[in-house]
Amino acid sequence: MSSEKEQTKVLEVTDPVVSRLAEQDSTPWYRKPNLRILYVLFFPTLIGVEMTSGFDSSMMNGLQAVDSWDAFFHSPRSTLLGLMSAMYSLGAIIVLPIVPLITDHLGRRNAIVFGSVLMIIGAAIQTAAQNYAMFVMARFVIGLGIPFAIVAASSLIGELSHPKERAILGSLFNSCYFIGAIVAAGITLGTFKMKSDWGWRIPSLLQVVPSLMQVTFMYFLPESPRWLISKGRGDEAMAILIKYHAEGDKDSEFVKAEYVQIEKTLEIERETAKLGWKELVATSGMRRRVLIGAFIGLATQWSGNGLTSYFLARILENVGITDNHTKNVINLGNTCWGFFNATILALTVSRFKRRTMYLTCTISLLVIFTSWTIASAQYNITKSQASSKAVIAFIFLYSPAYNVAFNALTYTFLVELFPFQVRAKGLSVFQWFGRMAGFFNQFVNPIGINNAGWRYYISYCCFLAFEVCFVYFLFPETHGRTLEELAFLYEDDKVAEQQKRVEDDLNADHRRDGDSEDEKKA
C-alpha cells in the first residue's frame, strides 16, 4: 500500500492546471470539427495497428482447422506448430532494442510506416510460401515490423489526444485487436472447406490490409507535439495544439498552459536524463517503472490468453470437440464476444482507478481459470458433456475478465507510467517481455497441451495468483492527470520544480499580455 500513499502525496503537491482547464471545457469532442477529424484519422492509422495482431492470432487459430493448410504443411503439431506460431514473437524480440531509436529519432509517424512496410513484405512472403521454412520466415518478418507500429502508435495516441479523451482512446487501441481477429476468424470459416491452397493463402494475403491502411493514411495525421518540442520545433507543435485542442483559437488559455507544461516538463527531463538504455535503471523511480512494465508484458501473455489466442482448436479437442466447422464457429463466436465486451470496457473502465481495475481483472482471472482447469480435469476423468460445455462457458467468461484491464488499460497505463524521454524505451521493455512470454507460450503451449493435457493449465493458475499479489503491492494509481502531471510520479523533488517553472512561465505570459493591452489602450 506504500505506493498508493506515495502517489497520493505526489498528486497533492502537483497543481493540475491543465487538467483543471480541460475539465472546464464542456463542449464534447464530436462538436469540435478539427478534433473530430483527428479522432476519425486515429482509426486507420493508430488505433487500427492492433488489428494486425488480432488478425495474426485468429488466423493461426483458424488455419489449424483448415484441411488444405494442414495437408500442405504435413499436419504440424507440438514443436513444429509451436515454432510456426512463435516466429512472429521472435522477430519482435530481436528488433525491439532498436525500436526506441527509430521512434525517438525519426518520429512516431515514420516509425509506424517503417513497421507497416515490413509487415506488408512479410504477409506477401507468407501468401507465396512454398514450404514450411518459407512460411515460418514470413512470420518472422511480420514480427520484425509489428513492434515499431505498436510502440509508436500507442505513444502517438497519448501525445496527440486531448487530455479529456486520452484515456478512452488509449483503451480503444487494444480493442481493435478483435476487429482483426473477427475478420480473420470469419475468413477462415469461409475458406476452410476449399480444397485448393487458396483456403489458407487468402487469409494470409488479407493480413496486409491493416498495414496498407497505415501507410496510406499516416501522413494525413500530425506528428506528436511532444516529439516536435523535443526536437526544437515548438512553433509546429503549438500550431498542432491550437488547431486540434483549441479549434484554431490562438488565445486559448488551455493551449498556452498545455504547451508550457509540456515544454517545462521536457526541459526538466532532459536535465536529469542519462543517455541510452541506462536511463531506465538510473534511479529507483525508473527501476520501479521498468519492473511494472516488464510485469505487465509477462502478465498480458501468461494469464492464459495465449491458449485461446493461438491454440483454441487443440484445447477444444481435449474436451471432445473435433469437428472443424464447430471449432471455427466457436473461434468466431468467442472473437465477436471479445470485441463486444472489449469495446464496452474500453469506453468505460478508463473512468475508474487503474489499480482497482487491475485488481478486479487479476482476481477474476484467477477464479475463472481455476474453474476452467477443474472442468477440464472432470471431463478427462468422466468424459461428461456437461464438463465439456463448462469449459466452453469458462472460455467465454475469461474474455471480459481479461479485457477489463489487460486489454482496456494496458497502453493507457503504460503511457501514463513512463515520461516522454523514456516512453518509447518503456513501451519497448513491455513489448520485449510480452514477446518473450509470447514466444515461450507459442512454442511451449502446443507441447504442454499435447503431453500434459489439463494439468498444463495449473501453471497458469499459479502465475495468476502471483499477479494478484504483484498488483496489490506494487501498482501505483495514475488516474485523472495529464501525462506531464504524471511525469515525476516517483520523483517528489522534481514535482515542485516542475510546478514552479510552469507557474513562472504562465505568469510571465500573463504579464506580457497585460502590457500589450495597456499599450493598445494608450
Short mmCIF file of C-alpha atoms in Angstrom, two decimals:
data_model
loop_
_atom_site.label_atom_id
_atom_site.label_comp_id
_atom_site.label_asym_id
_atom_site.label_seq_id
_atom_site.Cartn_x
_atom_site.Cartn_y
_atom_site.Cartn_z
CA MET A 1 0.00 0.00 0.00
CA SER A 2 3.04 2.27 0.26
CA SER A 3 2.93 3.01 -3.47
CA GLU A 4 -0.64 4.28 -3.14
CA LYS A 5 0.39 6.67 -0.35
CA GLU A 6 3.36 7.95 -2.38
CA GLN A 7 1.08 8.54 -5.39
CA THR A 8 -1.42 10.46 -3.25
CA LYS A 9 1.39 12.65 -1.95
CA VAL A 10 2.55 13.48 -5.49
CA LEU A 11 -0.93 14.38 -6.65
CA GLU A 12 -1.41 16.69 -3.68
CA VAL A 13 1.80 18.56 -4.50
CA THR A 14 1.16 18.93 -8.23
CA ASP A 15 -1.04 21.77 -9.39
CA PRO A 16 -3.20 20.17 -12.09
CA VAL A 17 -3.60 23.38 -14.05
CA VAL A 18 -4.09 21.71 -17.44
CA SER A 19 -6.45 19.09 -16.02
CA ARG A 20 -8.48 21.86 -14.36
CA LEU A 21 -8.74 23.89 -17.56
CA ALA A 22 -9.61 20.77 -19.57
CA GLU A 23 -12.48 19.93 -17.21
CA GLN A 24 -13.87 23.44 -17.60
CA ASP A 25 -14.34 22.77 -21.32
CA SER A 26 -17.90 21.43 -21.55
CA THR A 27 -18.03 21.06 -25.36
CA PRO A 28 -17.85 17.36 -26.34
CA TRP A 29 -15.21 16.28 -28.86
CA TYR A 30 -17.75 15.41 -31.57
CA ARG A 31 -18.89 19.04 -31.70
CA LYS A 32 -15.34 20.21 -32.43
CA PRO A 33 -14.69 19.83 -36.19
CA ASN A 34 -10.88 19.67 -36.05
CA LEU A 35 -10.72 17.31 -33.10
CA ARG A 36 -13.41 15.15 -34.67
CA ILE A 37 -11.35 14.79 -37.86
CA LEU A 38 -8.26 13.95 -35.80
CA TYR A 39 -10.02 11.15 -33.94
CA VAL A 40 -11.50 9.74 -37.16
CA LEU A 41 -7.97 9.58 -38.59
CA PHE A 42 -6.83 7.67 -35.48
CA PHE A 43 -8.70 4.54 -36.58
CA PRO A 44 -6.97 3.69 -39.87
CA THR A 45 -3.59 4.96 -38.65
CA LEU A 46 -3.06 4.42 -34.92
CA ILE A 47 -5.86 2.51 -33.22
CA GLY A 48 -6.03 0.14 -36.20
CA VAL A 49 -2.44 -1.05 -35.68
CA GLU A 50 -3.61 -3.73 -33.26
CA MET A 51 -5.84 -5.21 -35.97
CA THR A 52 -2.70 -6.88 -37.33
CA SER A 53 -2.03 -8.65 -34.02
CA GLY A 54 -5.63 -9.78 -33.77
CA PHE A 55 -5.70 -10.97 -37.36
CA ASP A 56 -2.49 -12.95 -36.89
CA SER A 57 -3.52 -14.84 -33.75
CA SER A 58 -7.04 -15.58 -35.04
CA MET A 59 -5.72 -16.62 -38.45
CA MET A 60 -3.26 -19.08 -36.90
CA ASN A 61 -6.09 -20.41 -34.74
CA GLY A 62 -8.38 -20.80 -37.73
CA LEU A 63 -5.78 -22.28 -40.08
CA GLN A 64 -5.33 -25.25 -37.75
CA ALA A 65 -8.90 -26.20 -38.69
CA VAL A 66 -8.35 -25.64 -42.46
CA ASP A 67 -7.69 -29.00 -44.13
CA SER A 68 -5.71 -27.55 -47.07
CA TRP A 69 -3.30 -25.80 -44.68
CA ASP A 70 -2.95 -28.90 -42.52
CA ALA A 71 -2.23 -31.05 -45.57
CA PHE A 72 0.17 -28.58 -47.24
CA PHE A 73 2.36 -28.36 -44.13
CA HIS A 74 2.03 -32.07 -43.29
CA SER A 75 -0.10 -31.70 -40.13
CA PRO A 76 2.25 -29.64 -37.90
CA ARG A 77 1.78 -30.44 -34.23
CA SER A 78 3.69 -29.99 -30.98
CA THR A 79 7.17 -28.47 -31.67
CA LEU A 80 6.60 -27.70 -35.37
CA LEU A 81 3.30 -25.94 -34.69
CA GLY A 82 4.82 -24.08 -31.74
CA LEU A 83 7.74 -22.82 -33.85
CA MET A 84 5.39 -21.73 -36.64
CA SER A 85 3.41 -19.55 -34.21
CA ALA A 86 6.40 -18.40 -32.14
CA MET A 87 8.44 -16.95 -35.04
CA TYR A 88 6.12 -13.93 -35.02
CA SER A 89 7.19 -13.14 -31.46
CA LEU A 90 10.85 -14.00 -32.15
CA GLY A 91 11.04 -11.34 -34.87
CA ALA A 92 9.71 -8.75 -32.43
CA ILE A 93 12.13 -9.83 -29.69
CA ILE A 94 15.15 -9.37 -31.94
CA VAL A 95 14.19 -5.95 -33.28
CA LEU A 96 12.85 -4.32 -30.08
CA PRO A 97 16.20 -2.88 -28.85
CA ILE A 98 16.31 -0.55 -31.88
CA VAL A 99 12.61 0.36 -31.86
CA PRO A 100 13.07 3.36 -29.48
CA LEU A 101 15.92 4.70 -31.65
CA ILE A 102 13.68 4.82 -34.73
CA THR A 103 10.66 6.08 -32.79
CA ASP A 104 12.53 8.85 -30.95
CA HIS A 105 14.82 9.98 -33.79
CA LEU A 106 12.63 9.67 -36.89
CA GLY A 107 9.31 10.46 -35.21
CA ARG A 108 6.20 8.48 -34.35
CA ARG A 109 4.68 8.58 -37.84
CA ASN A 110 7.80 7.41 -39.69
CA ALA A 111 8.25 4.53 -37.24
CA ILE A 112 4.70 3.32 -37.90
CA VAL A 113 5.19 3.47 -41.67
CA PHE A 114 8.52 1.64 -41.39
CA GLY A 115 6.95 -1.16 -39.38
CA SER A 116 3.92 -1.35 -41.68
CA VAL A 117 6.09 -1.77 -44.78
CA LEU A 118 7.93 -4.67 -43.10
CA MET A 119 4.59 -6.33 -42.28
CA ILE A 120 3.37 -5.94 -45.87
CA ILE A 121 6.54 -7.65 -47.11
CA GLY A 122 6.13 -10.45 -44.56
CA ALA A 123 2.47 -11.04 -45.45
CA ALA A 124 3.36 -11.21 -49.17
CA ILE A 125 6.03 -13.86 -48.47
CA GLN A 126 3.59 -15.76 -46.25
CA THR A 127 0.97 -15.82 -49.03
CA ALA A 128 3.51 -17.12 -51.55
CA ALA A 129 5.04 -19.70 -49.17
CA GLN A 130 6.09 -22.90 -50.94
CA ASN A 131 7.14 -24.88 -47.87
CA TYR A 132 7.26 -24.86 -44.08
CA ALA A 133 10.52 -22.87 -43.88
CA MET A 134 9.23 -20.08 -46.14
CA PHE A 135 6.02 -19.74 -44.11
CA VAL A 136 8.00 -19.61 -40.86
CA MET A 137 10.41 -16.94 -42.16
CA ALA A 138 7.47 -14.85 -43.42
CA ARG A 139 6.04 -14.84 -39.92
CA PHE A 140 9.46 -13.76 -38.63
CA VAL A 141 9.43 -10.73 -40.98
CA ILE A 142 5.90 -9.77 -39.88
CA GLY A 143 7.18 -9.97 -36.29
CA LEU A 144 10.03 -7.59 -37.15
CA GLY A 145 7.52 -4.92 -38.19
CA ILE A 146 4.80 -5.09 -35.53
CA PRO A 147 6.71 -3.57 -32.54
CA PHE A 148 7.64 -0.41 -34.50
CA ALA A 149 3.97 0.19 -35.24
CA ILE A 150 2.68 -0.68 -31.76
CA VAL A 151 5.22 1.34 -29.74
CA ALA A 152 4.94 4.43 -31.95
CA ALA A 153 1.15 4.27 -32.34
CA SER A 154 0.40 3.83 -28.64
CA SER A 155 2.73 6.74 -27.86
CA LEU A 156 1.22 8.99 -30.52
CA ILE A 157 -2.35 8.31 -29.34
CA GLY A 158 -1.45 9.58 -25.86
CA GLU A 159 0.59 12.51 -27.15
CA LEU A 160 -1.91 13.80 -29.71
CA SER A 161 -5.19 13.26 -27.86
CA HIS A 162 -6.93 15.97 -25.88
CA PRO A 163 -6.49 15.20 -22.13
CA LYS A 164 -10.24 14.63 -21.74
CA GLU A 165 -10.31 11.73 -24.23
CA ARG A 166 -6.73 10.43 -23.95
CA ALA A 167 -7.51 7.51 -21.63
CA ILE A 168 -10.52 6.29 -23.64
CA LEU A 169 -8.65 6.44 -26.96
CA GLY A 170 -5.70 4.63 -25.43
CA SER A 171 -8.06 1.94 -24.19
CA LEU A 172 -9.65 1.55 -27.64
CA PHE A 173 -6.19 0.78 -29.07
CA ASN A 174 -6.22 -2.80 -27.80
CA SER A 175 -9.90 -3.39 -28.54
CA CYS A 176 -9.12 -3.11 -32.27
CA TYR A 177 -7.25 -6.38 -31.83
CA PHE A 178 -10.67 -8.02 -32.01
CA ILE A 179 -11.62 -6.35 -35.29
CA GLY A 180 -8.67 -8.07 -36.96
CA ALA A 181 -9.44 -11.28 -35.09
CA ILE A 182 -13.10 -11.29 -36.16
CA VAL A 183 -12.19 -10.69 -39.80
CA ALA A 184 -9.61 -13.50 -39.74
CA ALA A 185 -11.99 -15.90 -37.96
CA GLY A 186 -14.71 -15.12 -40.49
CA ILE A 187 -12.35 -15.58 -43.44
CA THR A 188 -11.02 -18.95 -42.24
CA LEU A 189 -14.61 -20.06 -41.54
CA GLY A 190 -15.38 -19.21 -45.15
CA THR A 191 -12.29 -20.86 -46.67
CA PHE A 192 -11.80 -23.96 -44.53
CA LYS A 193 -13.74 -26.18 -47.00
CA MET A 194 -11.74 -25.03 -50.04
CA LYS A 195 -9.75 -27.92 -51.49
CA SER A 196 -7.04 -25.74 -53.05
CA ASP A 197 -4.19 -23.96 -51.29
CA TRP A 198 -6.16 -20.72 -51.52
CA GLY A 199 -8.04 -21.98 -48.47
CA TRP A 200 -5.07 -20.72 -46.42
CA ARG A 201 -3.42 -18.33 -48.88
CA ILE A 202 -6.44 -15.97 -48.94
CA PRO A 203 -6.30 -15.34 -45.15
CA SER A 204 -2.52 -14.84 -45.43
CA LEU A 205 -2.93 -12.31 -48.24
CA LEU A 206 -5.59 -10.29 -46.42
CA GLN A 207 -3.23 -9.81 -43.47
CA VAL A 208 -1.70 -6.88 -45.43
CA VAL A 209 -4.90 -4.77 -45.17
CA PRO A 210 -4.29 -3.05 -41.77
CA SER A 211 -0.70 -2.19 -42.72
CA LEU A 212 -1.80 -0.81 -46.10
CA MET A 213 -4.27 1.45 -44.27
CA GLN A 214 -1.49 2.81 -42.05
CA VAL A 215 0.83 3.54 -44.97
CA THR A 216 -2.00 5.18 -46.95
CA PHE A 217 -3.39 7.48 -44.26
CA MET A 218 -0.45 8.14 -41.93
CA TYR A 219 0.71 11.45 -43.36
CA PHE A 220 -2.77 12.95 -43.08
CA LEU A 221 -2.12 12.76 -39.32
CA PRO A 222 0.00 15.37 -37.47
CA GLU A 223 3.19 14.43 -35.63
CA SER A 224 3.40 14.32 -31.84
CA PRO A 225 3.62 17.87 -30.39
CA ARG A 226 5.82 16.48 -27.59
CA TRP A 227 8.23 14.98 -30.12
CA LEU A 228 8.31 18.23 -32.10
CA ILE A 229 9.06 20.28 -28.96
CA SER A 230 11.82 17.81 -28.01
CA LYS A 231 13.39 18.46 -31.45
CA GLY A 232 13.23 22.25 -31.11
CA ARG A 233 10.22 22.62 -33.42
CA GLY A 234 7.99 24.39 -30.93
CA ASP A 235 6.16 26.53 -33.48
CA GLU A 236 4.91 23.43 -35.32
CA ALA A 237 3.85 21.86 -32.03
CA MET A 238 1.96 24.98 -30.97
CA ALA A 239 0.18 25.11 -34.33
CA ILE A 240 -0.98 21.50 -33.88
CA LEU A 241 -2.21 22.14 -30.34
CA ILE A 242 -4.05 25.30 -31.41
CA LYS A 243 -5.72 23.56 -34.37
CA TYR A 244 -6.85 20.39 -32.60
CA HIS A 245 -7.07 21.24 -28.90
CA ALA A 246 -8.41 24.78 -29.27
CA GLU A 247 -10.17 24.62 -32.66
CA GLY A 248 -7.90 27.37 -34.04
CA ASP A 249 -8.17 29.77 -31.06
CA LYS A 250 -4.67 31.26 -30.77
CA ASP A 251 -5.59 32.94 -27.49
CA SER A 252 -6.73 29.73 -25.77
CA GLU A 253 -5.59 29.68 -22.12
CA PHE A 254 -5.78 25.89 -22.17
CA VAL A 255 -3.35 25.51 -25.09
CA LYS A 256 -0.95 28.06 -23.59
CA ALA A 257 -0.91 26.14 -20.31
CA GLU A 258 -0.63 22.78 -22.11
CA TYR A 259 2.30 23.95 -24.23
CA VAL A 260 4.15 25.43 -21.26
CA GLN A 261 3.57 22.30 -19.18
CA ILE A 262 4.93 20.07 -21.96
CA GLU A 263 7.90 22.37 -22.61
CA LYS A 264 8.93 22.72 -18.98
CA THR A 265 8.45 19.04 -18.21
CA LEU A 266 10.64 18.04 -21.18
CA GLU A 267 13.18 20.62 -20.05
CA ILE A 268 13.45 19.02 -16.60
CA GLU A 269 13.51 15.51 -18.10
CA ARG A 270 16.44 16.48 -20.36
CA GLU A 271 18.37 17.95 -17.44
CA THR A 272 18.12 14.69 -15.48
CA ALA A 273 18.27 12.27 -18.39
CA LYS A 274 21.06 9.77 -18.86
CA LEU A 275 21.98 8.67 -22.36
CA GLY A 276 20.82 5.34 -23.73
CA TRP A 277 19.12 2.43 -22.05
CA LYS A 278 20.93 3.07 -18.74
CA GLU A 279 18.42 5.82 -18.07
CA LEU A 280 15.81 3.16 -17.34
CA VAL A 281 17.75 1.90 -14.32
CA ALA A 282 19.42 5.15 -13.22
CA THR A 283 17.00 5.94 -10.36
CA SER A 284 14.74 3.97 -8.04
CA GLY A 285 11.67 5.53 -9.66
CA MET A 286 12.77 4.40 -13.13
CA ARG A 287 13.55 0.92 -11.86
CA ARG A 288 10.05 0.64 -10.42
CA ARG A 289 8.56 1.73 -13.74
CA VAL A 290 10.62 -0.88 -15.59
CA LEU A 291 9.62 -3.59 -13.11
CA ILE A 292 5.92 -2.79 -13.61
CA GLY A 293 6.31 -2.56 -17.40
CA ALA A 294 8.09 -5.93 -17.50
CA PHE A 295 5.44 -7.49 -15.27
CA ILE A 296 2.59 -6.26 -17.50
CA GLY A 297 4.42 -7.66 -20.51
CA LEU A 298 4.55 -11.09 -18.88
CA ALA A 299 1.03 -10.87 -17.44
CA THR A 300 -0.61 -9.98 -20.76
CA GLN A 301 0.74 -13.27 -22.16
CA TRP A 302 0.94 -15.60 -19.16
CA SER A 303 -2.62 -15.12 -17.91
CA GLY A 304 -3.90 -17.97 -20.05
CA ASN A 305 -4.90 -15.90 -23.07
CA GLY A 306 -2.15 -17.46 -25.19
CA LEU A 307 -4.07 -20.71 -25.10
CA THR A 308 -7.26 -19.35 -26.65
CA SER A 309 -5.47 -16.90 -28.97
CA TYR A 310 -3.37 -19.45 -30.86
CA PHE A 311 -4.38 -22.98 -29.80
CA LEU A 312 -8.14 -22.97 -29.26
CA ALA A 313 -8.53 -25.86 -31.72
CA ARG A 314 -6.24 -28.09 -29.64
CA ILE A 315 -8.00 -27.07 -26.37
CA LEU A 316 -11.38 -27.97 -27.85
CA GLU A 317 -10.06 -31.35 -28.96
CA ASN A 318 -9.08 -32.04 -25.33
CA VAL A 319 -12.75 -31.71 -24.30
CA GLY A 320 -14.15 -33.83 -27.13
CA ILE A 321 -14.84 -31.23 -29.84
CA THR A 322 -13.19 -32.48 -33.04
CA ASP A 323 -15.40 -31.17 -35.87
CA ASN A 324 -13.58 -28.41 -37.80
CA HIS A 325 -16.75 -26.44 -38.50
CA THR A 326 -17.65 -26.41 -34.81
CA LYS A 327 -14.12 -25.28 -33.90
CA ASN A 328 -14.27 -22.37 -36.35
CA VAL A 329 -17.74 -21.36 -35.19
CA ILE A 330 -16.59 -21.29 -31.55
CA ASN A 331 -13.48 -19.34 -32.57
CA LEU A 332 -15.57 -16.77 -34.46
CA GLY A 333 -18.17 -16.55 -31.69
CA ASN A 334 -15.57 -16.06 -28.97
CA THR A 335 -13.80 -13.43 -31.06
CA CYS A 336 -17.01 -11.47 -31.69
CA TRP A 337 -17.86 -11.66 -27.99
CA GLY A 338 -14.35 -10.43 -27.18
CA PHE A 339 -14.73 -7.44 -29.48
CA PHE A 340 -18.10 -6.55 -27.97
CA ASN A 341 -17.02 -6.65 -24.34
CA ALA A 342 -13.57 -5.15 -25.03
CA THR A 343 -15.12 -2.14 -26.75
CA ILE A 344 -17.66 -1.58 -23.96
CA LEU A 345 -14.91 -1.88 -21.36
CA ALA A 346 -12.55 0.42 -23.29
CA LEU A 347 -15.24 3.12 -23.27
CA THR A 348 -15.94 2.77 -19.54
CA VAL A 349 -13.08 1.41 -17.39
CA SER A 350 -10.71 4.29 -18.15
CA ARG A 351 -13.02 6.42 -15.98
CA PHE A 352 -12.09 4.35 -12.92
CA LYS A 353 -8.91 3.98 -10.89
CA ARG A 354 -6.27 1.93 -12.68
CA ARG A 355 -5.11 -0.10 -9.69
CA THR A 356 -8.67 -1.05 -8.76
CA MET A 357 -9.37 -2.27 -12.30
CA TYR A 358 -6.16 -4.33 -12.41
CA LEU A 359 -7.06 -5.98 -9.10
CA THR A 360 -10.56 -6.74 -10.42
CA CYS A 361 -9.04 -8.23 -13.55
CA THR A 362 -6.43 -10.48 -11.91
CA ILE A 363 -8.74 -11.80 -9.18
CA SER A 364 -11.47 -12.60 -11.74
CA LEU A 365 -8.98 -14.39 -14.00
CA LEU A 366 -7.68 -16.50 -11.12
CA VAL A 367 -11.19 -17.65 -10.21
CA ILE A 368 -12.27 -18.35 -13.81
CA PHE A 369 -9.08 -20.12 -14.90
CA THR A 370 -9.05 -22.31 -11.80
CA SER A 371 -12.65 -23.29 -12.56
CA TRP A 372 -11.70 -23.92 -16.21
CA THR A 373 -8.90 -26.25 -15.06
CA ILE A 374 -11.23 -28.17 -12.73
CA ALA A 375 -13.84 -28.60 -15.51
CA SER A 376 -11.14 -29.86 -17.91
CA ALA A 377 -9.94 -32.35 -15.32
CA GLN A 378 -13.50 -33.53 -14.74
CA TYR A 379 -14.01 -34.14 -18.47
CA ASN A 380 -10.74 -36.07 -18.64
CA ILE A 381 -11.95 -38.37 -15.87
CA THR A 382 -15.64 -38.77 -16.75
CA LYS A 383 -15.96 -37.67 -20.42
CA SER A 384 -19.02 -35.73 -19.24
CA GLN A 385 -20.63 -33.46 -21.83
CA ALA A 386 -21.55 -31.09 -19.00
CA SER A 387 -17.85 -30.64 -18.21
CA SER A 388 -17.09 -30.04 -21.89
CA LYS A 389 -19.77 -27.34 -22.07
CA ALA A 390 -18.48 -25.83 -18.82
CA VAL A 391 -15.02 -25.41 -20.38
CA ILE A 392 -16.58 -23.55 -23.33
CA ALA A 393 -18.54 -21.36 -20.88
CA PHE A 394 -15.35 -20.50 -18.95
CA ILE A 395 -13.57 -19.66 -22.21
CA PHE A 396 -16.31 -17.10 -22.92
CA LEU A 397 -16.26 -15.80 -19.30
CA TYR A 398 -12.49 -15.45 -19.49
CA SER A 399 -12.73 -12.80 -22.23
CA PRO A 400 -14.31 -9.89 -20.27
CA ALA A 401 -12.27 -10.74 -17.17
CA TYR A 402 -9.05 -10.36 -19.18
CA ASN A 403 -10.23 -7.35 -21.17
CA VAL A 404 -11.24 -5.26 -18.14
CA ALA A 405 -7.58 -4.29 -17.56
CA PHE A 406 -5.04 -6.22 -19.65
CA ASN A 407 -6.81 -5.20 -22.84
CA ALA A 408 -8.57 -1.94 -21.96
CA LEU A 409 -5.92 -0.29 -19.80
CA THR A 410 -2.50 -1.68 -20.73
CA TYR A 411 -1.33 1.02 -23.16
CA THR A 412 -3.22 3.78 -21.36
CA PHE A 413 -1.49 2.87 -18.10
CA LEU A 414 1.98 2.42 -19.65
CA VAL A 415 1.86 5.77 -21.47
CA GLU A 416 0.89 7.37 -18.15
CA LEU A 417 3.63 5.49 -16.26
CA PHE A 418 6.65 6.42 -18.42
CA PRO A 419 7.74 10.07 -19.01
CA PHE A 420 8.24 11.29 -22.59
CA GLN A 421 12.04 10.92 -22.69
CA VAL A 422 11.83 7.20 -21.90
CA ARG A 423 8.31 6.42 -23.14
CA ALA A 424 9.41 4.58 -26.28
CA LYS A 425 12.01 2.66 -24.28
CA GLY A 426 9.49 1.83 -21.56
CA LEU A 427 6.95 0.56 -24.08
CA SER A 428 9.73 -1.44 -25.74
CA VAL A 429 10.55 -3.07 -22.40
CA PHE A 430 6.89 -4.02 -22.05
CA GLN A 431 6.84 -5.33 -25.61
CA TRP A 432 10.09 -7.27 -25.15
CA PHE A 433 8.88 -9.11 -22.06
CA GLY A 434 5.47 -9.63 -23.68
CA ARG A 435 7.04 -11.03 -26.85
CA MET A 436 9.41 -13.23 -24.85
CA ALA A 437 6.46 -14.59 -22.90
CA GLY A 438 4.50 -14.94 -26.14
CA PHE A 439 7.36 -16.79 -27.83
CA PHE A 440 7.60 -19.15 -24.87
CA ASN A 441 3.84 -19.66 -24.92
CA GLN A 442 3.57 -20.23 -28.64
CA PHE A 443 6.45 -22.69 -28.62
CA VAL A 444 5.67 -24.50 -25.35
CA ASN A 445 1.84 -24.39 -25.25
CA PRO A 446 1.23 -26.97 -28.01
CA ILE A 447 3.82 -29.26 -26.42
CA GLY A 448 2.27 -28.81 -22.96
CA ILE A 449 -1.28 -29.31 -24.25
CA ASN A 450 -0.21 -32.40 -26.20
CA ASN A 451 1.76 -34.02 -23.36
CA ALA A 452 0.07 -32.86 -20.15
CA GLY A 453 -3.49 -32.02 -21.19
CA TRP A 454 -5.47 -30.22 -18.48
CA ARG A 455 -2.58 -30.50 -15.97
CA TYR A 456 -0.69 -27.94 -18.03
CA TYR A 457 -3.28 -25.30 -17.03
CA ILE A 458 -2.17 -25.50 -13.37
CA SER A 459 0.97 -23.47 -14.18
CA TYR A 460 -1.25 -20.59 -15.33
CA CYS A 461 -3.30 -20.75 -12.13
CA CYS A 462 -0.10 -20.32 -10.12
CA PHE A 463 1.05 -17.33 -12.15
CA LEU A 464 -2.37 -15.68 -11.86
CA ALA A 465 -2.12 -15.93 -8.06
CA PHE A 466 1.25 -14.17 -8.28
CA GLU A 467 -0.31 -11.43 -10.46
CA VAL A 468 -2.89 -10.59 -7.79
CA CYS A 469 -0.12 -10.11 -5.20
CA PHE A 470 2.06 -8.02 -7.54
CA VAL A 471 -0.75 -5.63 -8.45
CA TYR A 472 -1.86 -5.25 -4.84
CA PHE A 473 1.59 -4.34 -3.50
CA LEU A 474 3.36 -2.57 -6.39
CA PHE A 475 0.92 -0.84 -8.74
CA PRO A 476 0.63 2.97 -8.42
CA GLU A 477 -2.50 4.99 -9.22
CA THR A 478 -2.30 7.21 -12.34
CA HIS A 479 -5.94 8.08 -12.97
CA GLY A 480 -7.11 11.66 -13.50
CA ARG A 481 -3.94 13.55 -14.51
CA THR A 482 -2.24 14.69 -17.73
CA LEU A 483 0.92 12.99 -18.95
CA GLU A 484 3.04 15.89 -17.74
CA GLU A 485 1.42 15.84 -14.30
CA LEU A 486 2.43 12.17 -14.10
CA ALA A 487 5.96 12.64 -15.47
CA PHE A 488 7.51 12.66 -11.99
CA LEU A 489 5.27 10.02 -10.43
CA TYR A 490 8.05 8.72 -8.16
CA GLU A 491 10.29 11.83 -8.10
CA ASP A 492 8.81 14.12 -5.44
CA ASP A 493 11.71 16.58 -5.64
CA LYS A 494 11.06 17.21 -9.34
CA VAL A 495 7.34 17.90 -8.91
CA ALA A 496 7.87 21.19 -7.07
CA GLU A 497 10.44 22.30 -9.64
CA GLN A 498 8.05 21.45 -12.47
CA GLN A 499 5.22 23.38 -10.82
CA LYS A 500 7.42 26.41 -10.22
CA ARG A 501 8.65 26.61 -13.82
CA VAL A 502 5.16 26.21 -15.26
CA GLU A 503 3.75 28.92 -12.96
CA ASP A 504 6.65 31.30 -13.68
CA ASP A 505 6.24 30.92 -17.43
CA LEU A 506 2.44 31.30 -17.34
CA ASN A 507 2.72 34.36 -15.09
CA ALA A 508 5.25 35.87 -17.49
CA ASP A 509 2.81 35.28 -20.37
CA HIS A 510 0.02 36.99 -18.43
CA ARG A 511 2.26 39.97 -17.71
CA ARG A 512 3.19 40.27 -21.38
CA ASP A 513 -0.48 40.05 -22.37
CA GLY A 514 -1.33 42.72 -19.80
CA ASP A 515 1.42 45.03 -21.11
CA SER A 516 0.13 44.57 -24.67
CA GLU A 517 -3.40 45.51 -23.60
CA ASP A 518 -2.08 48.61 -21.83
CA GLU A 519 -0.16 49.66 -24.94
CA LYS A 520 -3.30 49.27 -27.06
CA LYS A 521 -5.31 51.42 -24.65
CA ALA A 522 -2.58 54.06 -24.60
#
